[in-house]
């Protein structure tokens, strides 16, 4: 596997090489049955076991109690932007949202189709360079829920503590789920597209408090009602079997590594050395408020856009791809999810140091 390179893309992102190799080994002949998982019925014994293991792994890794349902959906995090208000927005009611950039803006736009949205906090005025504080937020009476984006993939900002709020807290954790220990009990619902930290695209994880399931209107189409997925074990229709299989392998890998405690330590180390390189250089700079810096997506700038383009090109030649910042903000973005090994970050830092010497 020496030809594998380091992919710093924001998503789909690199997967652990061990996981890719295991999937390759099992690709044509899963567990000796003579077919691959891609070819097997979702109601067959083999896939049912994969699905059960994926759920059990997720529950054990995130320490999820029986008060919560763990569901596998499709449509990405983007579908949750509308499915969430469809199910949890009270009729004629409102929900409260923190505006922390593009993904939250998209979530807000969809929610407005189903009720009123109140923006309780925003960092728009400072170009989303931080996450606004929502500590001990007292919701207005009857607030259906409070929505945050825990990690803002594009701007490189992240909530480091779970906001203490008094309405059900809903978080889009697409880009930092299972990157650190969190207390799931503080949330009403968590959702995440899998393709950043959990596996390939095609499956969306939804963790929802069971008592919230009662709030879904009875007249929702089946496929848009969380209760359908809950009552049918996410098997009302054909689930994305291969994506769930890959998620099961990634979750096995997390457990083998020692769980979220170990994963979080490594993620802290990776981001710390990278930020230190930026902060001590005078050549690279971080546009993000230090208290809000993401440990998953490290955004930085060079003195000019021309140097940034050169940096991206030369890094690619050295086997480091996906470093271009999101088109909305430009600059450089190094996405260092769970699967990015420390070696990858060290190689990037070595390259940064060399590049500065030559171009600084
Ligand atoms: C990538 C991303 C999304 C979009 O996910 P899809 O699965 O493509 O719909 C939403 N929210 C955040 C925070 C993301 O990083």
CSV table of C-alpha atoms and ligand atoms in Angstrom, one decimal:
chain,number,residue,atom,x,y,z
A,1,UNK,CA,0.0,0.0,0.0
A,2,UNK,CA,3.0,2.3,-0.4
A,3,UNK,CA,1.3,4.1,-3.3
A,4,UNK,CA,-1.4,5.5,-1.0
A,5,UNK,CA,-1.1,9.2,-0.5
A,6,UNK,CA,-2.4,11.6,2.2
A,7,UNK,CA,-5.7,13.1,1.3
A,8,UNK,CA,-6.6,16.2,3.3
A,9,UNK,CA,-10.0,16.6,1.5
A,10,UNK,CA,-13.0,17.8,3.5
A,11,UNK,CA,-15.1,14.8,2.4
A,12,UNK,CA,-15.4,12.3,1.1
A,13,UNK,CA,-12.2,11.8,3.1
A,14,UNK,CA,-9.5,9.2,3.4
A,15,UNK,CA,-10.4,6.0,5.2
A,16,UNK,CA,-8.0,4.0,7.4
A,17,UNK,CA,-5.8,1.8,5.1
A,18,UNK,CA,-6.5,-1.2,7.4
A,19,UNK,CA,-10.2,-0.8,6.7
A,20,UNK,CA,-9.7,-0.4,3.0
A,21,UNK,CA,-7.6,-3.6,2.9
A,22,UNK,CA,-10.1,-5.5,4.9
A,23,UNK,CA,-12.9,-4.5,2.6
A,24,UNK,CA,-10.8,-5.4,-0.4
A,25,UNK,CA,-10.1,-8.9,1.1
A,26,UNK,CA,-13.8,-9.4,1.7
A,27,UNK,CA,-15.0,-7.7,-1.5
A,28,UNK,CA,-15.7,-10.7,-3.7
A,29,UNK,CA,-16.3,-13.3,-1.0
A,30,UNK,CA,-17.7,-12.1,2.3
A,31,UNK,CA,-17.1,-14.5,5.2
A,32,UNK,CA,-16.8,-17.5,2.8
A,33,UNK,CA,-20.4,-17.1,1.5
A,34,UNK,CA,-19.2,-16.8,-2.1
A,35,UNK,CA,-20.6,-13.3,-2.8
A,36,UNK,CA,-19.6,-9.8,-1.6
A,37,UNK,CA,-21.7,-7.7,0.7
A,38,UNK,CA,-22.6,-5.5,-2.3
A,39,UNK,CA,-24.4,-8.5,-3.7
A,40,UNK,CA,-26.2,-9.9,-0.7
A,41,UNK,CA,-29.8,-9.3,0.4
A,42,UNK,CA,-30.3,-6.7,3.1
A,43,UNK,CA,-32.6,-9.1,4.8
A,44,UNK,CA,-30.1,-12.0,4.7
A,45,UNK,CA,-28.2,-13.2,7.8
A,46,UNK,CA,-24.8,-11.8,6.8
A,47,UNK,CA,-26.0,-8.2,6.2
A,48,UNK,CA,-28.3,-8.2,9.3
A,49,UNK,CA,-25.2,-9.1,11.4
A,50,UNK,CA,-23.3,-6.3,9.8
A,51,UNK,CA,-26.1,-3.8,10.6
A,52,UNK,CA,-26.4,-5.1,14.1
A,53,UNK,CA,-22.7,-4.8,14.7
A,54,UNK,CA,-22.6,-1.3,13.2
A,55,UNK,CA,-25.3,-0.2,15.6
A,56,UNK,CA,-23.8,-2.0,18.6
A,57,UNK,CA,-20.3,-0.4,17.8
A,58,UNK,CA,-21.8,3.1,17.6
A,59,UNK,CA,-23.7,2.6,20.8
A,60,UNK,CA,-20.6,1.4,22.6
A,61,UNK,CA,-18.2,4.0,21.1
A,62,UNK,CA,-20.4,6.9,21.9
A,63,UNK,CA,-21.9,5.4,25.1
A,64,UNK,CA,-25.5,5.8,23.8
A,65,UNK,CA,-28.2,4.7,26.2
A,66,UNK,CA,-31.4,2.9,25.4
A,67,UNK,CA,-33.2,6.2,25.6
A,68,UNK,CA,-31.9,6.9,22.1
A,69,UNK,CA,-32.6,5.3,18.7
A,70,UNK,CA,-29.7,4.9,16.3
A,71,UNK,CA,-30.9,5.1,12.7
A,72,UNK,CA,-29.3,4.7,9.3
A,73,UNK,CA,-30.8,7.0,6.6
A,74,UNK,CA,-29.9,8.2,3.2
A,75,UNK,CA,-29.9,11.7,1.6
A,76,UNK,CA,-26.9,13.0,3.5
A,77,UNK,CA,-26.9,15.6,6.2
A,78,UNK,CA,-28.6,17.9,3.7
A,79,UNK,CA,-31.8,15.8,3.8
A,80,UNK,CA,-31.7,16.2,7.6
A,81,UNK,CA,-31.9,19.9,7.2
A,82,UNK,CA,-35.5,19.4,6.1
A,83,UNK,CA,-36.4,16.1,7.8
A,84,UNK,CA,-35.6,17.6,11.2
A,85,UNK,CA,-38.1,20.5,11.1
A,86,UNK,CA,-40.6,18.2,9.3
A,87,UNK,CA,-40.6,15.9,12.3
A,88,UNK,CA,-39.8,18.2,15.3
A,89,UNK,CA,-41.0,21.6,14.5
A,90,UNK,CA,-44.3,22.2,16.3
A,91,UNK,CA,-47.2,23.1,14.0
A,92,UNK,CA,-47.2,26.9,13.8
A,93,UNK,CA,-44.2,26.9,16.0
A,94,UNK,CA,-40.6,27.9,15.8
A,95,UNK,CA,-37.1,26.6,16.3
A,96,UNK,CA,-33.9,28.3,17.3
A,97,UNK,CA,-30.7,28.1,15.3
A,98,UNK,CA,-27.1,29.3,15.7
A,99,UNK,CA,-25.8,30.7,12.4
A,100,UNK,CA,-22.2,29.6,12.1
A,101,UNK,CA,-21.7,29.6,8.3
A,102,UNK,CA,-22.8,27.9,5.1
A,103,UNK,CA,-24.1,24.6,6.5
A,104,UNK,CA,-26.1,26.2,9.2
A,105,UNK,CA,-27.4,28.7,6.7
A,106,UNK,CA,-28.6,25.8,4.5
A,107,UNK,CA,-30.2,24.2,7.5
A,108,UNK,CA,-32.0,27.5,8.4
A,109,UNK,CA,-33.3,27.9,4.9
A,110,UNK,CA,-35.0,24.5,4.9
A,111,UNK,CA,-36.4,24.9,8.4
A,112,UNK,CA,-38.1,28.1,7.4
A,113,UNK,CA,-40.3,26.0,5.1
A,114,UNK,CA,-41.9,24.4,8.1
A,115,UNK,CA,-42.1,27.1,10.7
A,116,UNK,CA,-40.4,30.2,12.1
A,117,UNK,CA,-36.6,30.3,12.7
A,118,UNK,CA,-35.1,32.4,15.4
A,119,UNK,CA,-31.4,33.1,15.1
A,120,UNK,CA,-30.1,32.9,18.6
A,121,UNK,CA,-26.5,33.5,17.9
A,122,UNK,CA,-24.5,34.3,14.8
A,123,UNK,CA,-20.9,35.0,13.8
A,124,UNK,CA,-21.8,36.3,10.4
A,125,UNK,CA,-20.5,39.8,11.2
A,126,UNK,CA,-17.0,38.5,11.8
A,127,UNK,CA,-17.1,36.3,8.6
A,128,UNK,CA,-17.8,33.2,10.7
A,129,UNK,CA,-14.3,33.3,12.2
A,130,UNK,CA,-15.7,31.8,15.5
A,131,UNK,CA,-18.6,30.0,17.1
A,132,UNK,CA,-20.9,32.3,19.0
A,133,UNK,CA,-21.5,31.3,22.7
A,134,UNK,CA,-24.8,29.7,23.5
A,135,UNK,CA,-24.1,29.0,27.2
A,136,UNK,CA,-27.1,28.3,29.4
A,137,UNK,CA,-29.4,29.5,26.7
A,138,UNK,CA,-32.8,30.0,28.0
A,139,UNK,CA,-35.1,29.2,25.1
A,140,UNK,CA,-38.3,31.0,24.6
A,141,UNK,CA,-41.3,29.1,25.8
A,142,UNK,CA,-42.3,26.4,23.2
A,143,UNK,CA,-39.1,26.4,21.3
A,144,UNK,CA,-39.2,23.2,19.3
A,145,UNK,CA,-35.5,22.7,19.4
A,146,UNK,CA,-32.1,24.5,19.3
A,147,UNK,CA,-29.9,23.7,16.3
A,148,UNK,CA,-26.1,24.0,16.1
A,149,UNK,CA,-23.4,22.9,13.7
A,150,UNK,CA,-20.8,21.4,16.0
A,151,UNK,CA,-18.0,21.7,13.6
A,152,UNK,CA,-18.0,24.2,10.7
A,153,UNK,CA,-16.1,22.3,8.0
A,154,UNK,CA,-15.6,25.3,5.7
A,155,UNK,CA,-14.5,27.9,8.2
A,156,UNK,CA,-12.5,25.6,10.5
A,157,UNK,CA,-14.5,26.5,13.7
A,158,UNK,CA,-15.8,24.1,16.3
A,159,UNK,CA,-17.8,24.1,19.5
A,160,UNK,CA,-15.4,22.7,22.2
A,161,UNK,CA,-18.1,22.3,24.8
A,162,UNK,CA,-21.7,21.2,24.4
A,163,UNK,CA,-23.9,24.3,24.9
A,164,UNK,CA,-26.1,24.0,28.0
A,165,UNK,CA,-29.6,24.6,26.8
A,166,UNK,CA,-33.1,23.9,28.0
A,167,UNK,CA,-34.8,22.9,24.7
A,168,UNK,CA,-33.8,19.8,22.9
A,169,UNK,CA,-30.4,20.4,21.4
A,170,UNK,CA,-29.9,19.2,17.8
A,171,UNK,CA,-26.4,19.1,16.3
A,172,UNK,CA,-25.2,18.6,12.8
A,173,UNK,CA,-22.0,16.7,13.6
A,174,UNK,CA,-21.1,15.7,10.0
A,175,UNK,CA,-17.5,16.7,10.3
A,176,UNK,CA,-16.7,15.9,13.9
A,177,UNK,CA,-18.8,12.9,15.0
A,178,UNK,CA,-16.7,10.3,16.8
A,179,UNK,CA,-13.7,12.5,16.9
A,180,UNK,CA,-13.9,13.1,20.6
A,181,UNK,CA,-15.9,12.2,23.7
A,182,UNK,CA,-19.2,13.9,24.0
A,183,UNK,CA,-22.2,13.4,26.3
A,184,UNK,CA,-24.9,12.2,24.0
A,185,UNK,CA,-27.4,12.7,26.9
A,186,UNK,CA,-27.1,16.4,26.4
A,187,UNK,CA,-28.6,16.2,22.9
A,188,UNK,CA,-32.1,15.6,21.6
A,189,UNK,CA,-30.7,14.6,18.2
A,190,UNK,CA,-27.4,14.2,16.5
A,191,UNK,CA,-27.0,13.7,12.8
A,192,UNK,CA,-24.1,13.2,10.4
A,193,UNK,CA,-23.4,12.3,6.8
A,194,UNK,CA,-20.8,9.5,7.0
A,195,UNK,CA,-18.3,10.6,4.5
A,196,UNK,CA,-16.1,12.7,6.7
A,197,UNK,CA,-15.4,10.7,9.8
A,198,UNK,CA,-17.4,7.5,9.7
A,199,UNK,CA,-17.1,5.9,6.3
A,200,UNK,CA,-18.2,6.5,2.7
A,201,UNK,CA,-21.0,8.7,1.5
A,202,UNK,CA,-24.5,7.2,1.1
A,203,UNK,CA,-25.4,6.6,4.8
A,204,UNK,CA,-26.5,9.3,7.3
A,205,UNK,CA,-26.4,8.5,11.0
A,206,UNK,CA,-29.2,9.8,13.1
A,207,UNK,CA,-29.2,9.5,16.9
A,208,UNK,CA,-32.5,10.6,18.3
A,209,UNK,CA,-34.0,10.6,21.8
A,210,UNK,CA,-36.9,8.2,21.7
A,211,UNK,CA,-39.3,10.5,23.4
A,212,UNK,CA,-38.8,13.1,20.6
A,213,UNK,CA,-40.1,10.5,18.1
A,214,UNK,CA,-43.6,11.0,19.5
A,215,UNK,CA,-43.5,14.6,18.1
A,216,UNK,CA,-43.6,13.6,14.4
A,217,UNK,CA,-46.8,14.6,12.7
A,218,UNK,CA,-48.9,11.5,11.7
A,219,UNK,CA,-49.4,12.8,8.2
A,220,UNK,CA,-45.8,12.7,7.1
A,221,UNK,CA,-44.8,10.6,4.1
A,222,UNK,CA,-43.3,7.3,5.5
A,223,UNK,CA,-39.8,7.9,4.2
A,224,UNK,CA,-39.6,11.3,5.9
A,225,UNK,CA,-40.8,10.1,9.3
A,226,UNK,CA,-38.1,9.1,11.8
A,227,UNK,CA,-40.6,6.6,13.3
A,228,UNK,CA,-40.6,4.6,10.1
A,229,UNK,CA,-36.8,4.0,10.4
A,230,UNK,CA,-37.2,3.3,14.1
A,231,UNK,CA,-40.0,0.8,13.9
A,232,UNK,CA,-38.5,-1.0,10.9
A,233,UNK,CA,-34.9,-1.1,12.2
A,234,UNK,CA,-33.8,1.2,9.3
A,235,UNK,CA,-35.1,-1.5,6.9
A,236,UNK,CA,-38.3,0.0,5.7
A,237,UNK,CA,-36.7,0.1,2.3
A,238,UNK,CA,-33.3,-1.2,1.1
A,239,UNK,CA,-30.7,0.6,3.2
A,240,UNK,CA,-27.3,1.6,1.7
A,241,UNK,CA,-25.8,-1.8,2.5
A,242,UNK,CA,-22.2,-1.2,1.4
A,243,UNK,CA,-21.9,2.1,3.2
A,244,UNK,CA,-23.2,0.6,6.4
A,245,UNK,CA,-20.8,-2.3,6.0
A,246,UNK,CA,-17.9,0.2,5.6
A,247,UNK,CA,-19.2,2.1,8.6
A,248,UNK,CA,-19.1,-1.1,10.6
A,249,UNK,CA,-15.5,-1.7,9.7
A,250,UNK,CA,-14.5,1.9,10.6
A,251,UNK,CA,-16.3,1.5,13.9
A,252,UNK,CA,-14.4,-1.8,14.5
A,253,UNK,CA,-11.2,0.1,13.8
A,254,UNK,CA,-12.1,2.9,16.3
A,255,UNK,CA,-12.7,0.2,19.0
A,256,UNK,CA,-9.5,-1.6,18.2
A,257,UNK,CA,-7.6,1.7,18.6
A,258,UNK,CA,-9.0,2.1,22.1
A,259,UNK,CA,-12.1,4.1,21.5
A,260,UNK,CA,-12.8,7.8,21.6
A,261,UNK,CA,-10.4,8.6,24.4
A,262,UNK,CA,-7.5,7.5,22.3
A,263,UNK,CA,-8.9,8.9,19.1
A,264,UNK,CA,-9.5,12.3,20.8
A,265,UNK,CA,-5.9,12.4,22.2
A,266,UNK,CA,-4.5,11.7,18.7
A,267,UNK,CA,-6.8,14.4,17.2
A,268,UNK,CA,-5.7,16.9,19.8
A,269,UNK,CA,-2.1,16.2,19.1
A,270,UNK,CA,-2.5,16.4,15.3
A,271,UNK,CA,-4.3,19.7,15.4
A,272,UNK,CA,-2.0,21.2,18.1
A,273,UNK,CA,1.2,20.6,16.1
A,274,UNK,CA,-0.4,22.0,13.0
A,275,UNK,CA,-1.6,25.2,14.7
A,276,UNK,CA,1.7,25.6,16.4
A,277,UNK,CA,3.4,25.5,13.0
A,278,UNK,CA,1.0,28.1,11.7
A,279,UNK,CA,1.3,30.4,14.8
A,280,UNK,CA,5.1,30.4,15.0
A,281,UNK,CA,5.8,31.0,11.4
A,282,UNK,CA,4.8,34.5,10.4
A,283,UNK,CA,4.3,33.1,6.9
A,284,UNK,CA,1.2,31.1,7.5
A,285,UNK,CA,-1.7,32.6,9.4
A,286,UNK,CA,-5.0,31.3,10.8
A,287,UNK,CA,-8.1,33.4,10.2
A,288,UNK,CA,-9.9,31.7,13.1
A,289,UNK,CA,-10.4,33.0,16.6
A,290,UNK,CA,-8.1,30.7,18.7
A,291,UNK,CA,-10.9,29.7,21.1
A,292,UNK,CA,-13.0,28.4,18.3
A,293,UNK,CA,-10.4,26.6,16.2
A,294,UNK,CA,-11.5,23.3,14.8
A,295,UNK,CA,-9.5,20.1,15.5
A,296,UNK,CA,-10.8,18.6,12.2
A,297,UNK,CA,-10.5,21.2,9.6
A,298,UNK,CA,-7.4,23.5,9.9
A,299,UNK,CA,-7.9,26.5,7.7
A,300,UNK,CA,-4.9,28.8,7.0
A,301,UNK,CA,-3.7,31.5,4.7
A,302,UNK,CA,-0.4,32.3,3.0
A,303,UNK,CA,0.7,35.9,2.2
A,304,UNK,CA,-0.9,35.9,-1.3
A,305,UNK,CA,-3.4,33.8,-3.3
A,306,UNK,CA,-0.6,33.1,-5.8
A,307,UNK,CA,1.5,31.5,-3.1
A,308,UNK,CA,-1.5,29.5,-1.9
A,309,UNK,CA,-2.0,28.1,-5.4
A,310,UNK,CA,1.7,27.2,-5.6
A,311,UNK,CA,1.5,25.5,-2.2
A,312,UNK,CA,-1.4,23.4,-3.3
A,313,UNK,CA,0.3,22.4,-6.5
A,314,UNK,CA,3.6,21.5,-4.9
A,315,UNK,CA,2.0,19.6,-2.0
A,316,UNK,CA,0.2,17.5,-4.6
A,317,UNK,CA,3.4,16.5,-6.2
A,318,UNK,CA,4.7,15.5,-2.8
A,319,UNK,CA,1.6,13.2,-2.3
A,320,UNK,CA,-0.6,15.5,-0.2
A,321,UNK,CA,-3.9,16.3,-1.9
A,322,UNK,CA,-7.2,18.0,-1.1
A,323,UNK,CA,-5.6,21.1,0.5
A,324,UNK,CA,-7.5,23.7,-1.4
A,325,UNK,CA,-9.8,25.8,0.9
A,326,UNK,CA,-13.6,25.8,0.2
A,327,UNK,CA,-14.4,28.0,-2.8
A,328,UNK,CA,-16.4,30.3,-0.4
A,329,UNK,CA,-13.4,31.2,1.6
A,330,UNK,CA,-10.3,30.3,-0.4
A,331,UNK,CA,-6.9,29.7,1.3
A,332,UNK,CA,-5.7,26.3,2.5
A,333,UNK,CA,-7.7,23.8,4.4
A,334,UNK,CA,-6.2,20.6,5.9
A,335,UNK,CA,-8.9,18.3,7.0
A,336,UNK,CA,-7.5,15.9,9.5
A,337,UNK,CA,-10.3,13.5,10.5
A,338,UNK,CA,-9.8,10.3,12.5
A,339,UNK,CA,-8.3,8.4,9.5
A,340,UNK,CA,-5.5,10.9,8.9
A,341,UNK,CA,-2.5,9.5,10.7
A,342,UNK,CA,0.0,11.6,12.6
A,343,UNK,CA,2.5,10.7,9.9
A,344,UNK,CA,0.4,12.6,7.4
A,345,UNK,CA,0.3,15.7,9.5
A,346,UNK,CA,4.1,15.4,10.1
A,347,UNK,CA,4.7,15.2,6.4
A,348,UNK,CA,2.5,18.2,5.9
A,349,UNK,CA,4.4,20.2,8.5
A,350,UNK,CA,7.7,19.2,7.0
A,351,UNK,CA,6.4,20.4,3.6
A,352,UNK,CA,5.2,23.7,5.1
A,353,UNK,CA,8.6,24.4,6.7
A,354,UNK,CA,10.4,23.7,3.4
A,355,UNK,CA,7.9,25.8,1.5
A,356,UNK,CA,8.3,28.7,3.8
A,357,UNK,CA,12.1,28.5,3.6
A,358,UNK,CA,12.0,28.7,-0.2
A,359,UNK,CA,9.1,31.2,-0.6
A,360,UNK,CA,9.0,33.1,2.7
B,1,LIG,C1,-20.4,18.0,4.5
B,1,LIG,C2,-21.4,18.6,5.5
B,1,LIG,C3,-22.8,18.6,5.2
B,1,LIG,C4,-23.4,18.1,4.0
B,1,LIG,O1,-23.4,16.7,4.0
B,1,LIG,P1,-24.1,15.9,2.8
B,1,LIG,O2,-24.0,14.5,3.4
B,1,LIG,O3,-23.3,16.1,1.6
B,1,LIG,O4,-25.5,16.3,2.7
B,1,LIG,C5,-23.6,19.2,6.2
B,1,LIG,N1,-23.1,19.7,7.3
B,1,LIG,C6,-21.8,19.7,7.6
B,1,LIG,C7,-21.3,20.3,8.8
B,1,LIG,C8,-20.9,19.2,6.7
B,1,LIG,O5,-19.6,19.2,6.9
